[in-house]
Structures are given as structure tokens and as C-alpha cells.
Tab-separated table of C-alpha atoms in Angstrom:
chain	number	residue	atom	x	y	z
X	20	MET	CA	109.753	1.699	-29.374
X	21	GLY	CA	111.698	-0.971	-27.559
X	22	LYS	CA	110.672	-4.581	-26.899
X	23	ILE	CA	109.463	-3.694	-23.395
X	24	GLY	CA	107.337	-0.819	-24.703
X	25	LYS	CA	105.699	-3.140	-27.232
X	26	ILE	CA	104.905	-5.734	-24.563
X	27	TRP	CA	103.477	-3.081	-22.287
X	28	LEU	CA	101.333	-1.642	-25.102
X	29	LEU	CA	100.080	-5.104	-26.028
X	30	CYS	CA	99.226	-5.952	-22.400
X	31	THR	CA	97.401	-2.628	-21.775
X	32	SER	CA	95.445	-3.075	-25.084
X	33	ILE	CA	94.338	-6.574	-24.097
X	34	LEU	CA	93.279	-5.330	-20.633
X	35	PHE	CA	91.385	-2.407	-22.079
X	36	ILE	CA	89.559	-4.574	-24.488
X	37	ALA	CA	88.573	-7.020	-21.737
X	38	PHE	CA	87.418	-4.106	-19.504
X	39	MET	CA	85.258	-2.727	-22.319
X	40	ALA	CA	83.730	-6.095	-22.993
X	41	VAL	CA	82.767	-6.436	-19.344
X	42	MET	CA	81.369	-2.919	-19.229
X	43	ILE	CA	79.276	-3.484	-22.344
X	44	GLN	CA	77.902	-6.693	-20.962
X	45	THR	CA	77.121	-5.090	-17.590
X	46	PHE	CA	75.385	-1.874	-18.797
X	47	ARG	CA	73.655	-3.385	-21.847
X	48	PRO	CA	69.910	-2.464	-21.736
X	49	VAL	CA	67.255	-5.105	-21.211
X	50	ARG	CA	65.155	-5.311	-24.437
X	51	ASN	CA	63.116	-7.910	-26.216
X	52	VAL	CA	63.152	-10.480	-23.306
X	53	GLN	CA	62.643	-14.026	-24.492
X	54	PRO	CA	61.411	-16.997	-22.286
X	55	ASP	CA	64.990	-18.443	-22.257
X	56	ASP	CA	66.292	-15.118	-20.789
X	57	VAL	CA	64.563	-15.353	-17.466
X	58	MET	CA	64.695	-17.397	-14.256
X	59	LYS	CA	61.792	-18.179	-11.995
X	60	ILE	CA	61.826	-16.927	-8.400
X	61	ASP	CA	59.038	-17.733	-5.908
X	62	GLY	CA	58.755	-15.827	-2.655
X	63	LEU	CA	56.697	-14.003	-0.072
X	64	VAL	CA	56.398	-10.242	-0.608
X	65	THR	CA	57.537	-8.182	2.336
X	66	ASP	CA	57.716	-4.683	0.830
X	67	ILE	CA	56.634	-2.779	-2.211
X	68	LYS	CA	57.809	0.788	-2.854
X	69	GLU	CA	58.513	3.282	-5.586
X	70	GLY	CA	62.040	3.428	-6.876
X	71	PRO	CA	63.875	5.963	-8.970
X	72	GLY	CA	62.710	6.470	-12.506
X	73	PHE	CA	59.057	5.331	-11.973
X	74	ASP	CA	60.335	1.845	-10.988
X	75	VAL	CA	58.292	-0.488	-8.688
X	76	VAL	CA	60.694	-2.141	-6.173
X	77	ILE	CA	59.623	-5.464	-4.624
X	78	SER	CA	61.329	-7.168	-1.685
X	79	LEU	CA	60.910	-10.829	-0.903
X	80	ASN	CA	61.236	-12.611	2.505
X	81	ASP	CA	64.705	-14.182	3.074
X	82	ASP	CA	66.040	-12.838	-0.297
X	83	ASP	CA	68.791	-10.181	-0.436
X	84	HIS	CA	68.216	-9.339	-4.153
X	85	HIS	CA	66.436	-6.147	-5.125
X	86	TYR	CA	63.660	-6.884	-7.619
X	87	TYR	CA	62.149	-4.116	-9.716
X	88	ILE	CA	59.744	-3.495	-12.553
X	89	ASN	CA	61.459	-1.047	-14.734
X	90	ARG	CA	59.186	2.009	-15.226
X	91	GLY	CA	56.349	0.038	-13.663
X	92	LEU	CA	54.378	3.100	-12.700
X	93	GLN	CA	54.199	3.964	-16.389
X	94	HIS	CA	52.675	0.531	-17.105
X	95	ASN	CA	49.417	1.179	-15.303
X	96	LEU	CA	50.633	-0.276	-12.046
X	97	THR	CA	50.249	1.615	-8.708
X	98	ILE	CA	52.116	1.125	-5.470
X	99	GLN	CA	48.946	1.229	-3.408
X	100	GLN	CA	47.197	-1.369	-5.550
X	101	LEU	CA	50.204	-3.670	-5.539
X	102	GLN	CA	50.569	-3.276	-1.783
X	103	GLU	CA	46.948	-4.181	-1.102
X	104	GLN	CA	47.103	-7.132	-3.392
X	105	LEU	CA	50.564	-8.549	-2.824
X	106	LEU	CA	51.912	-7.713	0.591
X	107	ASN	CA	52.532	-10.905	2.662
X	108	GLN	CA	51.379	-13.016	-0.317
X	109	SER	CA	53.341	-15.559	-2.328
X	110	VAL	CA	54.238	-14.470	-5.854
X	111	THR	CA	56.267	-15.769	-8.837
X	112	LEU	CA	58.733	-13.483	-10.438
X	113	TYR	CA	60.440	-14.121	-13.682
X	114	VAL	CA	63.640	-12.018	-13.601
X	115	VAL	CA	66.241	-11.452	-16.286
X	116	LYS	CA	69.104	-13.964	-16.125
X	117	ARG	CA	72.377	-12.386	-17.158
X	118	TRP	CA	75.867	-12.464	-15.775
X	119	THR	CA	77.496	-9.123	-15.105
X	120	ILE	CA	80.278	-7.960	-12.831
X	121	PHE	CA	77.621	-7.035	-10.242
X	122	THR	CA	75.355	-10.078	-10.624
X	123	ARG	CA	77.601	-13.086	-10.611
X	124	ASP	CA	74.736	-15.354	-9.685
X	125	LYS	CA	72.981	-14.165	-12.897
X	126	ASN	CA	70.034	-12.686	-11.052
X	127	MET	CA	69.711	-9.137	-12.371
X	128	GLY	CA	66.563	-8.329	-10.345
X	129	HIS	CA	64.763	-6.967	-13.400
X	130	ILE	CA	61.242	-8.345	-13.295
X	131	SER	CA	60.001	-9.319	-16.738
X	132	LYS	CA	56.881	-11.132	-15.555
X	133	LEU	CA	54.893	-10.979	-12.244
X	134	VAL	CA	52.384	-13.720	-11.431
X	135	PHE	CA	50.037	-13.790	-8.482
X	136	ASN	CA	47.441	-16.627	-7.984
X	137	ASN	CA	47.958	-17.701	-11.675
X	138	ASP	CA	47.059	-14.175	-12.782
X	139	VAL	CA	49.782	-12.307	-14.801
X	140	LEU	CA	49.960	-8.770	-13.322
X	141	PHE	CA	52.899	-7.683	-15.499
X	142	ASN	CA	54.538	-9.233	-18.577
X	143	GLU	CA	57.154	-7.955	-20.980
X	144	ILE	CA	58.382	-11.298	-22.199
X	145	SER	CA	58.073	-11.733	-26.007
X	146	ASN	CA	56.457	-15.027	-26.762
């Protein structure tokens, strides 16, 4: 193998390793959420609906992010109950803070804690 072949192999190896690191960071599952792993988002709820995989999807006024409670319908939450309680109300969401290629502002949209009127409706944060 010539000098150019070795340089090409080295460059492609480095690019492959960097690509794999970004993919692992992006698609790593959210588990064992700690208080330092979340950011606080306050907003007015405009829509609540069911998402794929038994998720609960929450939209906030003037916010382009998609917030969801992963498998929320399996955690004794119902869409109808949440709509009656939260629509057009102000809530506090604690969402997972992690940089990925798709979330450069570190807002993953994965809700780890949902607070309404100082009542915790959902919590998966390990204390």
C-alpha cells in the first residue's frame, strides 16, 4: 500500500470513528435521569395527543419543540384526563438536556417531570 493509500485509510478511519461517536450520542437511550440532566421549561399547553409507542405528546404556545412523555400511557396517564386538566394552562416541564446532531440547543423534548400548580403529575427523575 502506497503513501496515498495509507493517508486515505487513516482519514476514512478517523471520519468513521467520529461518525460512530455522534451516532452513539444521538441514539443513546434515556435512562436513570438525574436532576443535573434536565432543563426547566415553562409554558402554556396548547395541545395534548397520543404519539407513537404509547407516548403522550404535549405542545406549548410559541415553542417549536415537540415534548413527549415516553410511554406515558403505560404510566397511568390518559390523554383525556391530561387534556381536561392541562389544556390552556401553564405547566413546568423538566426535559432531558443532551446535545445530539438533531438537538443542537440541547432540548431533547423528552419530559422527565411534569408539574402543574405545584403538583407533580409525572416524574422519572432519580433523586
